mmCIF file of C-alpha atoms and ligand atoms in Angstrom:
data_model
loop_
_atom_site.group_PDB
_atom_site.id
_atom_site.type_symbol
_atom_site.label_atom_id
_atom_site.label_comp_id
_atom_site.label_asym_id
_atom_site.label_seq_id
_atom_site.Cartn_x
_atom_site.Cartn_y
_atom_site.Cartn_z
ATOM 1 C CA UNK A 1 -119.904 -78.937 -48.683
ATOM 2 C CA UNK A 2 -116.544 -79.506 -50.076
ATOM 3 C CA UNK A 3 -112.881 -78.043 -49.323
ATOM 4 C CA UNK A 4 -110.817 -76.590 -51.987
ATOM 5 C CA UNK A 5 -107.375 -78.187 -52.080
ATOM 6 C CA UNK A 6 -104.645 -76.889 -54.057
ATOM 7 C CA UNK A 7 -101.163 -78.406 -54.212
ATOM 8 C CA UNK A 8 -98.565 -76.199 -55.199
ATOM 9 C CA UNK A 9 -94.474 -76.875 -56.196
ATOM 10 C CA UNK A 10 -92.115 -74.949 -56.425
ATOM 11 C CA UNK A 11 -92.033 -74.678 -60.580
ATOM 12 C CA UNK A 12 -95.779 -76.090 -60.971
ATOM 13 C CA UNK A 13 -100.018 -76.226 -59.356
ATOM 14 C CA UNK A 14 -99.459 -79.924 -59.176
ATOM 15 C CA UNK A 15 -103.184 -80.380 -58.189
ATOM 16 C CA UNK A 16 -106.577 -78.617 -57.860
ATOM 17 C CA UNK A 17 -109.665 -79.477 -56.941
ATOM 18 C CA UNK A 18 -112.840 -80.179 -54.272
ATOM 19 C CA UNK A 19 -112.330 -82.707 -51.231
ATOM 20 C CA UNK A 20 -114.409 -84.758 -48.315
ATOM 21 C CA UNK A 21 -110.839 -84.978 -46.567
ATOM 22 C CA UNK A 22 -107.426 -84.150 -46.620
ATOM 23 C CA UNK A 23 -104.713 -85.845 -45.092
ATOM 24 C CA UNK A 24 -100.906 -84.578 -44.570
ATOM 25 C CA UNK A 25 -97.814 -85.796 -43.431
ATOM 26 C CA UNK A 26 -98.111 -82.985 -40.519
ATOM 27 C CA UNK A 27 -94.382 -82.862 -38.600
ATOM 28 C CA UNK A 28 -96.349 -84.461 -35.450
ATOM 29 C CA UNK A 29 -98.200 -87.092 -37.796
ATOM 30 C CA UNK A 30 -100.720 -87.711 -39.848
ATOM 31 C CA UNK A 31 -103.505 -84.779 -40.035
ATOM 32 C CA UNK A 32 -107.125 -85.121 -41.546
ATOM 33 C CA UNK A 33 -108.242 -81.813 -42.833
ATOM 34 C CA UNK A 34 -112.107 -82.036 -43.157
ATOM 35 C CA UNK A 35 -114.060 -78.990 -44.178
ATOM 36 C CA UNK A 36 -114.643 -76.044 -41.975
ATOM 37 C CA UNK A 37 -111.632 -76.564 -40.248
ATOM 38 C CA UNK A 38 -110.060 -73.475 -37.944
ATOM 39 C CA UNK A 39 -107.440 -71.916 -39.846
ATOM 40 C CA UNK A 40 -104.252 -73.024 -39.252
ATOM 41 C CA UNK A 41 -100.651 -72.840 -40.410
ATOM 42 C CA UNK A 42 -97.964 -75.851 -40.271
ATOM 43 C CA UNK A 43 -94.650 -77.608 -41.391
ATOM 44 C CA UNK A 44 -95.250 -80.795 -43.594
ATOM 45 C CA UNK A 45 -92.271 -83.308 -43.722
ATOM 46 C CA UNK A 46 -91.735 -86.007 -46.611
ATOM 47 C CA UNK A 47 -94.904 -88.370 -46.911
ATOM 48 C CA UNK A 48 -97.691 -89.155 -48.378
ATOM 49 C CA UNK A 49 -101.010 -86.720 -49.072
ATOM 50 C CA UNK A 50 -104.565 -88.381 -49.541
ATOM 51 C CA UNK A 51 -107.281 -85.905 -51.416
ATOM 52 C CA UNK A 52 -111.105 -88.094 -50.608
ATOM 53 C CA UNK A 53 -113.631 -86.596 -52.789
ATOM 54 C CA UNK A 54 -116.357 -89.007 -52.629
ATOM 55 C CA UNK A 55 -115.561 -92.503 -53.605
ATOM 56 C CA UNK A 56 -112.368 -91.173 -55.457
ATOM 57 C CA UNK A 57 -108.936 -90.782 -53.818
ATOM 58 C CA UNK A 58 -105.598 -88.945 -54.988
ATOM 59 C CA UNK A 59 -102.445 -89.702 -53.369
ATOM 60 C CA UNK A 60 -99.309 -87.593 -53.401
ATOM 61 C CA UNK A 61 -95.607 -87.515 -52.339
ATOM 62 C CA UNK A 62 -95.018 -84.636 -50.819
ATOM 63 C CA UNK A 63 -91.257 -83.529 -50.271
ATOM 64 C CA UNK A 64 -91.813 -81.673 -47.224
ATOM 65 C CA UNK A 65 -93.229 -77.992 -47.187
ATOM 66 C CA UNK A 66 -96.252 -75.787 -45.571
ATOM 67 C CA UNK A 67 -99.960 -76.304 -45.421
ATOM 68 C CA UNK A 68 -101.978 -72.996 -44.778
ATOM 69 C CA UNK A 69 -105.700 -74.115 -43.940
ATOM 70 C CA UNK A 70 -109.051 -71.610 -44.219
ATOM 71 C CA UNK A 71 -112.584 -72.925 -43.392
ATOM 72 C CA UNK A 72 -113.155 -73.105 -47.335
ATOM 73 C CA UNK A 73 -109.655 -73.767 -48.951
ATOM 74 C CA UNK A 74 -106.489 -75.804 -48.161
ATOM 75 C CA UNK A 75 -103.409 -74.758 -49.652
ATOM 76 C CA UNK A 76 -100.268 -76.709 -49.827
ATOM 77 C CA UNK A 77 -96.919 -75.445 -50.895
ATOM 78 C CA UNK A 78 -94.424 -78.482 -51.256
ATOM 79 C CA UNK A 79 -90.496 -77.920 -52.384
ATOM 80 C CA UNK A 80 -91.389 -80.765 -54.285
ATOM 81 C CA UNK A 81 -94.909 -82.948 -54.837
ATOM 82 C CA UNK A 82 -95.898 -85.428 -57.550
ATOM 83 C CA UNK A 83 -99.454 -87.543 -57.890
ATOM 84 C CA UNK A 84 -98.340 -90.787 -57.012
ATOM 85 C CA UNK A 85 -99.936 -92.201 -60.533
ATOM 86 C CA UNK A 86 -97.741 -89.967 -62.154
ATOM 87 C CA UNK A 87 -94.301 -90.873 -60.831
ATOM 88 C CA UNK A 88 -91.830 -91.965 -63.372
ATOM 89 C CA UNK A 89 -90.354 -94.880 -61.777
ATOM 90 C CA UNK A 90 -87.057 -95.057 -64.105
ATOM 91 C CA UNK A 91 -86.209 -91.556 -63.249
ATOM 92 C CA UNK A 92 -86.518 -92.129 -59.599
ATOM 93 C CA UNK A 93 -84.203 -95.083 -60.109
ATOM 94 C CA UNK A 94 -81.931 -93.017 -62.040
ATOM 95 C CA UNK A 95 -81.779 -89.992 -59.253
ATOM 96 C CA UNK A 96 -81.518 -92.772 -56.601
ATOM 97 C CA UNK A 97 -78.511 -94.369 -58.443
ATOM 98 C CA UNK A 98 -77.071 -90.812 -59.154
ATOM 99 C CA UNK A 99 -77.151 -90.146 -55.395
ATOM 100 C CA UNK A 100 -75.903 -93.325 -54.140
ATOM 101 C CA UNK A 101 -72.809 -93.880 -56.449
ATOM 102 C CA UNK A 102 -71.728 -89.917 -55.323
ATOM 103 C CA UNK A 103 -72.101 -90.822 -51.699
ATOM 104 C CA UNK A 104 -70.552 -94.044 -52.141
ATOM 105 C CA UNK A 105 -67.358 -92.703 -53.176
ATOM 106 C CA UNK A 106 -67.378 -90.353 -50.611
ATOM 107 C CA UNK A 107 -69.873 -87.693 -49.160
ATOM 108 C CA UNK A 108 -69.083 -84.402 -50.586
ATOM 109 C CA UNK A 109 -67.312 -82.123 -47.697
ATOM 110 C CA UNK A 110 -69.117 -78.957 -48.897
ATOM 111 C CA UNK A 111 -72.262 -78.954 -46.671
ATOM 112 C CA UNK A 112 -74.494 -77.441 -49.116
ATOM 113 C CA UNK A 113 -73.792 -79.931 -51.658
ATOM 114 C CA UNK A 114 -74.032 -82.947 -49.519
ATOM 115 C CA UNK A 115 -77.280 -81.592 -48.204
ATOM 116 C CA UNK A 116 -78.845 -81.044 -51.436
ATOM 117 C CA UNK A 117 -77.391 -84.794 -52.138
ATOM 118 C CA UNK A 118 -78.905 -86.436 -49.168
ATOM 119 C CA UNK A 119 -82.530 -84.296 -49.620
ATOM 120 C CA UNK A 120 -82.523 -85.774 -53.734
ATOM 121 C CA UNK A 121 -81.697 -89.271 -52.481
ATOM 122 C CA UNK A 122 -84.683 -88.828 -49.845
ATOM 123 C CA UNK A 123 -87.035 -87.955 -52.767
ATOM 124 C CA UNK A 124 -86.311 -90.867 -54.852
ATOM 125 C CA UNK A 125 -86.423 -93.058 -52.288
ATOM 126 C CA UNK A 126 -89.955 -91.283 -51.341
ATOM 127 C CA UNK A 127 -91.369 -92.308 -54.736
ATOM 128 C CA UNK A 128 -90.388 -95.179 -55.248
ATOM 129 C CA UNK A 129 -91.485 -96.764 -51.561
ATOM 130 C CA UNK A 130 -95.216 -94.482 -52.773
ATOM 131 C CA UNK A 131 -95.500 -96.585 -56.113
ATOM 132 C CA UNK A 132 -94.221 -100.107 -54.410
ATOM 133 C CA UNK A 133 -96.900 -99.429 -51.835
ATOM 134 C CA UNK A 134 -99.910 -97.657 -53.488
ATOM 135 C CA UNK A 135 -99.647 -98.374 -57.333
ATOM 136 C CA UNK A 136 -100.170 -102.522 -56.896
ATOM 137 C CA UNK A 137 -103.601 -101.934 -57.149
ATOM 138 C CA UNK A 138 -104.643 -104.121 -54.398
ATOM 139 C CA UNK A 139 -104.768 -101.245 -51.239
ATOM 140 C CA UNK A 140 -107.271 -100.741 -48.928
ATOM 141 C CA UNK A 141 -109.201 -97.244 -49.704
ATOM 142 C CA UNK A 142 -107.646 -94.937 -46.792
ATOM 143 C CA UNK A 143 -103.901 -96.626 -45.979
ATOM 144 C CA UNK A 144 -102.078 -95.987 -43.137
ATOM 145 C CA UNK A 145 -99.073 -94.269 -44.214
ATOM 146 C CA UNK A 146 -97.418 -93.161 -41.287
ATOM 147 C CA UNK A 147 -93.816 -94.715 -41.884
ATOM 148 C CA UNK A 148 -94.066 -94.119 -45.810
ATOM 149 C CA UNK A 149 -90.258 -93.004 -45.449
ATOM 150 C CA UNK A 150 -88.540 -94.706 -42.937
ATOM 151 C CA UNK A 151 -89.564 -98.179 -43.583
HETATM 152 P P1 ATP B 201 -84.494 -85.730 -60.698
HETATM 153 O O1 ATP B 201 -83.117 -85.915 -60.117
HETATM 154 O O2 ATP B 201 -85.059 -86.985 -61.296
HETATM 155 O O3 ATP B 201 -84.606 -84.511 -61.609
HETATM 156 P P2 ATP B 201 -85.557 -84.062 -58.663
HETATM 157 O O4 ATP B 201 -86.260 -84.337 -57.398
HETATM 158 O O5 ATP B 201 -84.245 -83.376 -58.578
HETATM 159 O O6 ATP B 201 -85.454 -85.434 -59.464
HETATM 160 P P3 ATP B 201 -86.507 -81.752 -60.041
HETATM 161 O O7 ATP B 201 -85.588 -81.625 -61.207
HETATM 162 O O8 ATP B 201 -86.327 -80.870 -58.853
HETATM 163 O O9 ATP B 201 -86.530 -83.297 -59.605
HETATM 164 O O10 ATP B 201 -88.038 -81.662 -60.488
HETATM 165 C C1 ATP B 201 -88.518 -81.125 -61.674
HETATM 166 C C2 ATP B 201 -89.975 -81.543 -61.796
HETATM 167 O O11 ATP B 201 -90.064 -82.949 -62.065
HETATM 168 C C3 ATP B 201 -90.795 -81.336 -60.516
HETATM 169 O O12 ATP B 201 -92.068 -80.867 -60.908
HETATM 170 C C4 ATP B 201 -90.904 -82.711 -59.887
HETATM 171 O O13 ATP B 201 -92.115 -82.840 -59.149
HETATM 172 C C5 ATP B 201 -90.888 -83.597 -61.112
HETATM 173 N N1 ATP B 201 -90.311 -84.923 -60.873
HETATM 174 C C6 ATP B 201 -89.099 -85.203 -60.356
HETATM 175 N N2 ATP B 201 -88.857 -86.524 -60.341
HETATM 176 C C7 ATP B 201 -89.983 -87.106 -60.860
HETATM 177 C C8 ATP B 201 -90.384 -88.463 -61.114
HETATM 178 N N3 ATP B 201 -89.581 -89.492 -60.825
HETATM 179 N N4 ATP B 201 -91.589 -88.680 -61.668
HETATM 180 C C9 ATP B 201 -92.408 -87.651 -61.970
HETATM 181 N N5 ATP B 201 -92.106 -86.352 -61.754
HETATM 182 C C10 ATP B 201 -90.902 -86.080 -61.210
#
């Protein structure tokens, strides 16, 4: 039997669907949901998120957020998550230019606004390093993506 696995933004269900195994980007590392699991609640910081149904596999960036797990459903709510097939690679490069040219003249002094800078930087720089790495084609089925974001 399957797992239900639903990946949820904050303006959008960015995925739904059944699943062998799910893996997060749990705050300690990389966690493999399987069905049946105990329940559980936990942070999830920026990384990648593999869906397994079968032979197929969906990969994710996921912009930090919360998993909530039930023996029968896994439910992720990301403050920001897009299937890695779907990235637009031009916008990423735009946001990433965006954020650097700001910073390079000079970080804004109003926390708030330099946070929000530094968090939009880390999510272009999170997509692009997902479609350099998994988008070539030539993977192995199950990566290891533990350093998706620092490297
Ligand atoms: P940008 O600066 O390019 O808008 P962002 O992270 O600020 O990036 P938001 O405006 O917060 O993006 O996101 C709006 C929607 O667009 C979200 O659903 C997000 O997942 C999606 N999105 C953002 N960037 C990309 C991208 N490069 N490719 C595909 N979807 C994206």
């Amino acid at each position: 039997m399957p797992i239900r696995c639903e990946i949820v933004s904050q303006d959008r269900m960015v995925w739904e669907g059944d699943a062998d195994i799910v893996v997060v980007p749990g705050v300690g590392g990389e966690m493999g949901i399987l069905p049946n699991h105990a329940p559980l609640l936990s942070t999830l910081k920026f990384g990648i998120l593999k869906v397994r149904r079968r032979a197929e596999e969906e990969l994710f960036t996921i912009a930090g957020g919360v998993i909530e797990v039930q023996p029968d459903l896994i439910t992720v709510l990301a403050d920001s998550a897009e299937n890695v097939a779907e990235i637009d690679v031009a916008r990423a490069e735009d946001a990433r230019k965006r954020a650097q040219e700001i910073l390079k003249e000079g970080p804004p002094r109003d926390t708030d606004a330099y946070l929000k800078l530094e968090a939009a930087l880390r999510r272009s720089n999170l997509r692009l390093e997902a479609v350099r790495r998994y988008r070539s084609g030539k993977r192995s089925r199950m990566p290891s993506m533990s350093q998706t974001e620092s490297e």
